[in-house]
GROMACS .gro file of C-alpha atoms in nm:
model
  413
    1MET     CA    1   2.964   0.524   4.894
    2LYS     CA    2   3.219   0.267   5.005
    3LYS     CA    3   3.117   0.020   5.268
    4THR     CA    4   3.351  -0.036   5.561
    5LEU     CA    5   3.375  -0.308   5.820
    6LEU     CA    6   3.476  -0.184   6.162
    7LEU     CA    7   3.688  -0.398   6.392
    8SER     CA    8   3.602  -0.331   6.755
    9VAL     CA    9   3.798  -0.458   7.050
   10VAL     CA   10   3.569  -0.615   7.308
   11ALA     CA   11   3.817  -0.837   7.491
   12SER     CA   12   3.779  -0.773   7.862
   13THR     CA   13   3.980  -0.487   8.008
   14MET     CA   14   4.087  -0.702   8.296
   15ILE     CA   15   4.139  -1.074   8.342
   16MET     CA   16   3.969  -1.091   8.677
   17ALA     CA   17   3.699  -1.257   8.877
   18GLY     CA   18   3.468  -0.958   8.877
   19GLY     CA   19   3.374  -0.963   8.510
   20ASP     CA   20   3.059  -1.091   8.348
   21ILE     CA   21   3.175  -1.448   8.388
   22THR     CA   22   2.868  -1.617   8.242
   23ALA     CA   23   2.823  -1.405   7.931
   24PRO     CA   24   2.934  -1.566   7.602
   25VAL     CA   25   3.197  -1.382   7.403
   26GLU     CA   26   3.034  -1.203   7.114
   27PRO     CA   27   3.202  -1.179   6.775
   28VAL     CA   28   3.424  -0.873   6.759
   29VAL     CA   29   3.348  -0.783   6.399
   30GLU     CA   30   3.047  -0.567   6.323
   31THR     CA   31   2.837  -0.599   6.012
   32PRO     CA   32   2.928  -0.369   5.724
   33VAL     CA   33   2.795  -0.016   5.743
   34VAL     CA   34   2.804   0.272   5.503
   35ALA     CA   35   3.092   0.506   5.578
   36GLU     CA   36   3.010   0.871   5.610
   37ALA     CA   37   3.258   1.156   5.607
   38SER     CA   38   3.202   1.264   5.966
   39GLY     CA   39   3.542   1.419   6.032
   40TRP     CA   40   3.778   1.334   6.313
   41ASP     CA   41   3.656   1.179   6.636
   42PHE     CA   42   3.878   1.261   6.933
   43SER     CA   43   3.877   1.065   7.260
   44GLY     CA   44   4.108   0.930   7.525
   45GLN     CA   45   4.154   0.826   7.884
   46ALA     CA   46   4.348   0.925   8.194
   47VAL     CA   47   4.466   0.646   8.426
   48LEU     CA   48   4.599   0.624   8.781
   49TYR     CA   49   4.734   0.280   8.872
   50TYR     CA   50   4.889   0.143   9.195
   51GLN     CA   51   4.993  -0.207   9.294
   52THR     CA   52   5.179  -0.361   9.586
   53ARG     CA   53   5.282  -0.722   9.649
   54ASP     CA   54   5.466  -0.856   9.952
   55SER     CA   55   5.752  -1.107   9.947
   56ALA     CA   56   5.998  -1.271  10.181
   57ALA     CA   57   6.200  -0.949  10.178
   58PHE     CA   58   5.930  -0.678  10.186
   59ASP     CA   59   5.592  -0.621  10.348
   60LEU     CA   60   5.277  -0.510  10.169
   61PHE     CA   61   5.280  -0.132  10.099
   62ASP     CA   62   5.658  -0.105  10.150
   63GLN     CA   63   5.814   0.120   9.888
   64GLU     CA   64   6.023  -0.171   9.761
   65ALA     CA   65   5.708  -0.381   9.712
   66SER     CA   66   5.505  -0.118   9.525
   67ALA     CA   67   5.464   0.011   9.170
   68ALA     CA   68   5.261   0.294   9.020
   69ASP     CA   69   5.191   0.484   8.699
   70ALA     CA   70   4.989   0.779   8.580
   71GLY     CA   71   4.891   0.752   8.215
   72LEU     CA   72   4.733   0.969   7.948
   73GLN     CA   73   4.602   0.831   7.619
   74LEU     CA   74   4.486   1.043   7.325
   75ARG     CA   75   4.303   0.895   7.025
   76ALA     CA   76   4.192   1.033   6.687
   77VAL     CA   77   3.985   0.837   6.432
   78ASN     CA   78   3.842   0.935   6.095
   79LYS     CA   79   3.645   0.665   5.913
   80ASP     CA   80   3.654   0.843   5.575
   81VAL     CA   81   3.942   1.086   5.523
   82PHE     CA   82   3.921   1.062   5.143
   83SER     CA   83   3.768   0.818   4.892
   84GLY     CA   84   3.669   0.572   5.165
   85VAL     CA   85   4.016   0.559   5.323
   86GLY     CA   86   4.007   0.593   5.703
   87MET     CA   87   4.282   0.666   5.954
   88GLY     CA   88   4.337   0.615   6.325
   89PHE     CA   89   4.605   0.733   6.565
   90GLU     CA   90   4.667   0.678   6.934
   91VAL     CA   91   4.949   0.803   7.159
   92ASN     CA   92   5.021   0.703   7.519
   93GLY     CA   93   5.221   0.878   7.789
   94LEU     CA   94   5.333   0.749   8.130
   95SER     CA   95   5.471   0.911   8.442
   96THR     CA   96   5.524   0.808   8.806
   97LEU     CA   97   5.463   1.169   8.919
   98ASN     CA   98   5.790   1.133   9.115
   99LEU     CA   99   5.638   0.868   9.344
  100GLU     CA  100   5.961   0.669   9.308
  101ASN     CA  101   6.121   0.916   9.547
  102GLY     CA  102   5.931   0.781   9.847
  103VAL     CA  103   5.625   0.567   9.766
  104VAL     CA  104   5.711   0.310   9.495
  105SER     CA  105   6.020   0.146   9.352
  106ASN     CA  106   5.885   0.029   9.017
  107THR     CA  107   5.646   0.116   8.735
  108MET     CA  108   5.364  -0.098   8.599
  109GLN     CA  109   5.483  -0.032   8.244
  110GLY     CA  110   5.807   0.113   8.113
  111VAL     CA  111   5.891   0.361   7.840
  112GLY     CA  112   6.269   0.325   7.838
  113ASN     CA  113   6.547   0.076   7.892
  114GLY     CA  114   6.699  -0.008   8.227
  115ASP     CA  115   6.574   0.063   8.580
  116ILE     CA  116   6.299   0.294   8.702
  117ASP     CA  117   6.513   0.606   8.658
  118ASP     CA  118   6.517   0.541   8.282
  119ALA     CA  119   6.154   0.433   8.247
  120THR     CA  120   5.945   0.674   8.453
  121ASP     CA  121   5.839   0.938   8.199
  122GLY     CA  122   5.781   0.909   7.826
  123GLY     CA  123   5.544   0.796   7.557
  124TRP     CA  124   5.491   0.598   7.239
  125ILE     CA  125   5.261   0.568   6.939
  126SER     CA  126   5.036   0.276   7.028
  127GLN     CA  127   4.816   0.286   6.714
  128ALA     CA  128   4.861   0.428   6.366
  129TYR     CA  129   4.664   0.261   6.087
  130LEU     CA  130   4.474   0.298   5.761
  131THR     CA  131   4.136   0.140   5.685
  132TYR     CA  132   3.951   0.076   5.359
  133GLY     CA  133   3.633  -0.112   5.274
  134PHE     CA  134   3.477  -0.257   4.961
  135GLY     CA  135   3.164  -0.470   4.952
  136ASN     CA  136   3.168  -0.696   5.255
  137THR     CA  137   3.545  -0.676   5.297
  138SER     CA  138   3.755  -0.437   5.502
  139LEU     CA  139   4.129  -0.381   5.533
  140LYS     CA  140   4.322  -0.243   5.828
  141LEU     CA  141   4.694  -0.179   5.786
  142GLY     CA  142   4.937  -0.054   6.048
  143ARG     CA  143   4.981  -0.050   6.425
  144GLN     CA  144   4.660  -0.170   6.591
  145GLU     CA  145   4.495  -0.368   6.868
  146LEU     CA  146   4.404  -0.734   6.810
  147PRO     CA  147   4.115  -0.893   7.007
  148LYS     CA  148   4.157  -1.220   7.196
  149ALA     CA  149   3.823  -1.354   7.066
  150LEU     CA  150   3.964  -1.373   6.712
  151SER     CA  151   4.339  -1.394   6.782
  152PRO     CA  152   4.388  -1.607   7.095
  153PHE     CA  153   4.770  -1.619   7.075
  154ALA     CA  154   4.842  -1.264   6.959
  155PHE     CA  155   4.605  -1.026   7.136
  156SER     CA  156   4.599  -0.692   7.317
  157GLU     CA  157   4.589  -0.740   7.695
  158GLY     CA  158   4.388  -0.498   7.909
  159TRP     CA  159   4.511  -0.581   8.260
  160ASN     CA  160   4.787  -0.318   8.272
  161VAL     CA  161   4.779   0.062   8.237
  162PHE     CA  162   4.755   0.049   7.856
  163LYS     CA  163   4.714  -0.234   7.605
  164ASN     CA  164   4.995  -0.376   7.396
  165THR     CA  165   4.954  -0.344   7.018
  166PHE     CA  166   5.076  -0.504   6.695
  167ASP     CA  167   5.217  -0.397   6.360
  168ALA     CA  168   4.986  -0.596   6.136
  169ALA     CA  169   4.782  -0.621   5.817
  170LEU     CA  170   4.424  -0.733   5.873
  171ILE     CA  171   4.148  -0.833   5.630
  172VAL     CA  172   3.789  -0.912   5.733
  173ASN     CA  173   3.516  -1.059   5.512
  174THR     CA  174   3.147  -1.137   5.580
  175ASP     CA  175   3.028  -1.263   5.240
  176ILE     CA  176   2.925  -1.599   5.388
  177THR     CA  177   2.598  -1.581   5.584
  178ASP     CA  178   2.650  -1.566   5.963
  179THR     CA  179   3.024  -1.615   5.910
  180THR     CA  180   3.319  -1.384   5.960
  181LEU     CA  181   3.656  -1.462   5.804
  182VAL     CA  182   3.965  -1.284   5.936
  183GLY     CA  183   4.313  -1.300   5.789
  184ALA     CA  184   4.617  -1.129   5.937
  185TRP     CA  185   4.990  -1.093   5.896
  186VAL     CA  186   5.153  -0.988   6.223
  187ALA     CA  187   5.496  -0.835   6.173
  188GLY     CA  188   5.584  -0.680   6.507
  189ALA     CA  189   5.469  -0.606   6.859
  190ASN     CA  190   5.558  -0.449   7.189
  191HIS     CA  191   5.529  -0.658   7.507
  192ASN     CA  192   5.282  -0.612   7.792
  193GLY     CA  193   5.458  -0.725   8.107
  194PHE     CA  194   5.509  -0.591   8.457
  195GLY     CA  195   5.769  -0.337   8.557
  196ALA     CA  196   6.015  -0.085   8.420
  197GLY     CA  197   6.200  -0.355   8.227
  198ASN     CA  198   5.907  -0.400   7.987
  199ASN     CA  199   5.948  -0.110   7.744
  200LEU     CA  200   5.615  -0.046   7.569
  201SER     CA  201   5.781   0.199   7.329
  202ASP     CA  202   5.999  -0.081   7.191
  203PHE     CA  203   5.838  -0.265   6.899
  204ASN     CA  204   6.022  -0.570   6.766
  205SER     CA  205   5.965  -0.830   6.494
  206VAL     CA  206   5.770  -1.131   6.618
  207ASN     CA  207   5.934  -1.374   6.373
  208GLU     CA  208   6.214  -1.177   6.206
  209ASP     CA  209   6.118  -1.070   5.852
  210ASP     CA  210   5.867  -1.354   5.801
  211GLY     CA  211   5.615  -1.248   6.063
  212ILE     CA  212   5.323  -1.468   6.169
  213TYR     CA  213   5.021  -1.551   5.951
  214MET     CA  214   4.676  -1.601   6.103
  215LEU     CA  215   4.340  -1.716   5.967
  216THR     CA  216   4.021  -1.718   6.177
  217ALA     CA  217   3.667  -1.827   6.092
  218GLN     CA  218   3.376  -1.746   6.322
  219ASN     CA  219   3.022  -1.875   6.264
  220LYS     CA  220   2.687  -1.796   6.432
  221SER     CA  221   2.444  -1.991   6.212
  222PHE     CA  222   2.267  -2.148   6.511
  223GLU     CA  223   2.098  -1.933   6.772
  224GLY     CA  224   2.305  -1.899   7.088
  225LEU     CA  225   2.603  -2.086   6.941
  226THR     CA  226   2.933  -1.921   6.843
  227LEU     CA  227   3.202  -2.136   6.680
  228THR     CA  228   3.552  -1.998   6.628
  229GLY     CA  229   3.854  -2.165   6.472
  230THR     CA  230   4.200  -2.008   6.440
  231GLY     CA  231   4.524  -2.114   6.276
  232TYR     CA  232   4.870  -1.957   6.293
  233PHE     CA  233   5.179  -2.023   6.081
  234ALA     CA  234   5.529  -1.902   6.168
  235ALA     CA  235   5.813  -1.997   5.934
  236GLY     CA  236   6.118  -2.142   6.104
  237GLN     CA  237   6.427  -1.928   6.147
  238GLY     CA  238   6.776  -2.067   6.095
  239SER     CA  239   6.781  -2.431   6.201
  240ALA     CA  240   6.441  -2.403   6.372
  241ASP     CA  241   6.138  -2.571   6.215
  242ASP     CA  242   5.807  -2.408   6.119
  243THR     CA  243   5.545  -2.363   6.390
  244VAL     CA  244   5.171  -2.421   6.342
  245ILE     CA  245   4.909  -2.340   6.607
  246LEU     CA  246   4.549  -2.460   6.575
  247TRP     CA  247   4.284  -2.345   6.825
  248ALA     CA  248   3.906  -2.390   6.843
  249ASP     CA  249   3.643  -2.239   7.070
  250ALA     CA  250   3.271  -2.318   7.100
  251LYS     CA  251   3.031  -2.116   7.317
  252PHE     CA  252   2.663  -2.191   7.365
  253ALA     CA  253   2.416  -1.984   7.568
  254VAL     CA  254   2.048  -2.051   7.634
  255SER     CA  255   1.841  -1.844   7.873
  256ASP     CA  256   2.058  -1.772   8.179
  257TYR     CA  257   2.298  -2.063   8.127
  258SER     CA  258   2.611  -2.106   7.917
  259ILE     CA  259   2.866  -2.370   7.830
  260ALA     CA  260   3.197  -2.337   7.647
  261LEU     CA  261   3.466  -2.570   7.514
  262GLN     CA  262   3.814  -2.486   7.386
  263GLY     CA  263   4.120  -2.675   7.271
  264GLY     CA  264   4.412  -2.682   7.034
  265THR     CA  265   4.767  -2.779   6.957
  266ILE     CA  266   5.111  -2.629   6.895
  267MET     CA  267   5.302  -2.824   6.630
  268ASN     CA  268   5.673  -2.799   6.563
  269ASP     CA  269   5.918  -3.078   6.477
  270ASP     CA  270   6.165  -2.926   6.724
  271LEU     CA  271   5.930  -3.019   7.011
  272ALA     CA  272   5.948  -3.358   7.176
  273ASP     CA  273   5.584  -3.400   7.075
  274ASP     CA  274   5.296  -3.181   6.961
  275ALA     CA  275   5.168  -2.971   7.252
  276VAL     CA  276   4.799  -3.008   7.341
  277ALA     CA  277   4.567  -2.800   7.561
  278PHE     CA  278   4.193  -2.800   7.622
  279GLY     CA  279   3.936  -2.655   7.858
  280ALA     CA  280   3.569  -2.625   7.949
  281LYS     CA  281   3.347  -2.377   8.131
  282VAL     CA  282   2.987  -2.371   8.255
  283GLY     CA  283   2.810  -2.067   8.393
  284ALA     CA  284   2.476  -1.938   8.510
  285ASN     CA  285   2.315  -1.604   8.589
  286PHE     CA  286   2.073  -1.562   8.880
  287GLY     CA  287   1.973  -1.197   8.861
  288MET     CA  288   2.213  -1.004   9.079
  289PHE     CA  289   2.430  -1.318   9.117
  290ASP     CA  290   2.630  -1.518   8.864
  291ALA     CA  291   2.862  -1.815   8.891
  292SER     CA  292   3.091  -2.030   8.679
  293VAL     CA  293   3.325  -2.327   8.697
  294ALA     CA  294   3.612  -2.375   8.451
  295TYR     CA  295   3.877  -2.640   8.385
  296SER     CA  296   4.191  -2.637   8.171
  297SER     CA  297   4.468  -2.883   8.091
  298THR     CA  298   4.805  -2.809   7.930
  299ASP     CA  299   5.088  -3.052   7.865
  300GLU     CA  300   5.464  -3.021   7.907
  301ASN     CA  301   5.560  -2.977   7.540
  302ALA     CA  302   5.506  -2.600   7.496
  303VAL     CA  303   5.378  -2.288   7.672
  304PHE     CA  304   5.026  -2.175   7.573
  305ALA     CA  305   5.053  -1.795   7.606
  306ASN     CA  306   5.013  -1.467   7.421
  307VAL     CA  307   5.303  -1.365   7.197
  308GLY     CA  308   5.244  -0.998   7.285
  309GLY     CA  309   5.212  -1.033   7.663
  310VAL     CA  310   5.186  -1.274   7.953
  311LYS     CA  311   4.824  -1.395   7.958
  312THR     CA  312   4.666  -1.708   7.810
  313PRO     CA  313   4.343  -1.776   7.615
  314LEU     CA  314   4.241  -2.036   7.876
  315TYR     CA  315   3.908  -2.009   8.062
  316THR     CA  316   4.095  -2.058   8.391
  317GLN     CA  317   4.297  -1.737   8.350
  318MET     CA  318   4.292  -1.529   8.670
  319ILE     CA  319   4.480  -1.217   8.779
  320LEU     CA  320   4.820  -1.383   8.839
  321ASN     CA  321   4.801  -1.755   8.760
  322GLN     CA  322   4.922  -1.755   8.397
  323GLY     CA  323   5.261  -1.897   8.499
  324VAL     CA  324   5.086  -2.203   8.644
  325ILE     CA  325   4.814  -2.278   8.388
  326SER     CA  326   5.008  -2.214   8.065
  327PHE     CA  327   5.239  -2.516   8.101
  328ASP     CA  328   5.192  -2.874   8.225
  329ALA     CA  329   4.897  -2.823   8.460
  330ASP     CA  330   4.541  -2.941   8.521
  331TYR     CA  331   4.359  -2.647   8.679
  332VAL     CA  332   4.012  -2.578   8.820
  333LYS     CA  333   3.865  -2.232   8.872
  334ALA     CA  334   3.537  -2.141   9.045
  335ALA     CA  335   3.400  -1.786   9.042
  336VAL     CA  336   3.097  -1.598   9.171
  337GLY     CA  337   2.987  -1.240   9.118
  338VAL     CA  338   2.729  -1.018   9.284
  339LYS     CA  339   2.600  -0.675   9.185
  340ALA     CA  340   2.591  -0.456   9.496
  341LEU     CA  341   2.680  -0.108   9.626
  342GLY     CA  342   2.661   0.043   9.279
  343GLY     CA  343   2.916  -0.195   9.130
  344LYS     CA  344   3.011  -0.561   9.111
  345PHE     CA  345   3.197  -0.780   9.357
  346GLY     CA  346   3.377  -1.090   9.238
  347VAL     CA  347   3.540  -1.385   9.413
  348ALA     CA  348   3.738  -1.651   9.226
  349TYR     CA  349   3.941  -1.947   9.350
  350GLY     CA  350   4.180  -2.148   9.134
  351TYR     CA  351   4.362  -2.471   9.221
  352ALA     CA  352   4.616  -2.680   9.029
  353VAL     CA  353   4.489  -3.036   9.058
  354ASN     CA  354   4.807  -3.160   8.889
  355HIS     CA  355   5.118  -2.955   8.832
  356ALA     CA  356   5.458  -3.006   8.672
  357ASP     CA  357   5.720  -3.196   8.869
  358ASP     CA  358   6.009  -3.005   8.713
  359ILE     CA  359   5.906  -2.643   8.780
  360ALA     CA  360   5.810  -2.426   9.079
  361GLY     CA  361   6.069  -2.566   9.318
  362GLY     CA  362   6.106  -2.910   9.167
  363ALA     CA  363   5.822  -3.065   9.367
  364ASP     CA  364   5.484  -3.205   9.274
  365ASN     CA  365   5.278  -2.923   9.421
  366ASN     CA  366   4.929  -2.774   9.401
  367PRO     CA  367   4.954  -2.393   9.377
  368TYR     CA  368   4.634  -2.197   9.429
  369GLU     CA  369   4.504  -1.842   9.393
  370LEU     CA  370   4.222  -1.641   9.549
  371ASP     CA  371   4.097  -1.320   9.380
  372VAL     CA  372   3.859  -1.075   9.547
  373THR     CA  373   3.760  -0.777   9.329
  374TYR     CA  374   3.525  -0.480   9.312
  375LYS     CA  375   3.455  -0.268   9.006
  376THR     CA  376   3.223   0.029   8.959
  377LYS     CA  377   3.161   0.341   8.752
  378VAL     CA  378   3.147   0.690   8.905
  379PHE     CA  379   3.109   1.051   8.788
  380ASN     CA  380   2.811   0.980   8.562
  381GLY     CA  381   2.977   0.671   8.420
  382SER     CA  382   3.284   0.853   8.292
  383THR     CA  383   3.527   0.685   8.533
  384THR     CA  384   3.582   0.317   8.607
  385VAL     CA  385   3.733   0.227   8.945
  386PHE     CA  386   3.879  -0.114   9.029
  387ALA     CA  387   4.012  -0.261   9.355
  388GLY     CA  388   4.146  -0.613   9.388
  389TYR     CA  389   4.310  -0.840   9.643
  390VAL     CA  390   4.500  -1.154   9.538
  391LEU     CA  391   4.633  -1.434   9.758
  392THR     CA  392   4.874  -1.681   9.593
  393ASP     CA  393   5.043  -1.988   9.738
  394ASP     CA  394   5.300  -2.191   9.541
  395ASP     CA  395   5.256  -2.489   9.778
  396ILE     CA  396   5.631  -2.523   9.823
  397ALA     CA  397   5.776  -2.613  10.163
  398GLY     CA  398   5.939  -2.313  10.327
  399VAL     CA  399   5.785  -2.061  10.084
  400ASP     CA  400   5.518  -1.831  10.228
  401SER     CA  401   5.201  -1.730  10.049
  402ARG     CA  402   5.197  -1.382   9.895
  403ASN     CA  403   4.945  -1.098   9.894
  404LEU     CA  404   4.876  -0.842   9.620
  405VAL     CA  405   4.664  -0.527   9.628
  406ARG     CA  406   4.582  -0.354   9.298
  407VAL     CA  407   4.386  -0.028   9.260
  408TRP     CA  408   4.324   0.175   8.945
  409GLY     CA  409   4.092   0.435   8.802
  410ARG     CA  410   4.021   0.523   8.435
  411TYR     CA  411   3.857   0.847   8.329
  412ASN     CA  412   3.726   0.831   7.970
  413PHE     CA  413   3.673   1.146   7.769
   0.00000   0.00000   0.00000
């Protein structure tokens, strides 16, 4: 019987303050198991999602300030269709349920080109792949999710209605004790952004015909310590030079305490200099309470962000602050969580200690963000409900702070 290695996505479904902020990220590759012909496994989720954010022109909850989507996702997986070859398929559908006629003026995700009238109702194939395993090696070929823990600059983001995905070839090997090796060639992707203008049904090449190559090594030889190193290579197009990204992450947990370090560089001769970023995080768990403090630093030579979306791999990532932390900023984030009322409350505060002089209004400013969240499961654990409030201030003279309210529910079946 062929052995298969299953790739599971365990990146958090929301970049938010209410998560398990002190828990170390576990490797996302399971040990090899014997594949059994168990037939097709069908599952899915139904999502209702609403968000509103005020501005100088519109108040909170105004139609012009609000966006919404209803989504349905259907999934089918068979680990052994024939001779050890597995298959997986996933389709997504979105609709505003005609809320654009009086409640909202935008969608969270789009399925067409143009304004909301062209993007309200439709669907796309989000995953379609083949799998095969031999010995301690597995292959996964086709449209699929990629986890942030092993692919920090090309990963599937979970903050929106549905995750973005990639057209990729993936190989995973665990021959070396306590070590997982992952190789990938990423050919194409859709883009996970906000609004009707981000068409999730539109998959495009990420680097023309050359794609992007990735190699990751993750080691857990020492108890409580997880070391991960990742490298990307993208061949230059036209007159552009080749791009190389190197990124490392080290997480150590002992008892109820954890510490993590991260850092890397983006290298390209077209840049004024190699771009460098690094960060650190410490956390602790006190029963029903947990807390953490994180720091990140990025320079002005390149943007450190996901090629398939808008988020970053930085420990200081919050609900909305990616535009601040990804480029030329020193940032501090403090977060606390408490389990209460059948769920978990989270509060996080982030502050740019130093920020770029040449962006965000052209002034040396200190933008900040406050996130207050609550997350729980209802209906016998089948449905996850999330509510969040975000306060952001760009620290620019004459520009008011802004408020965001986000509410969603996911029913899994």
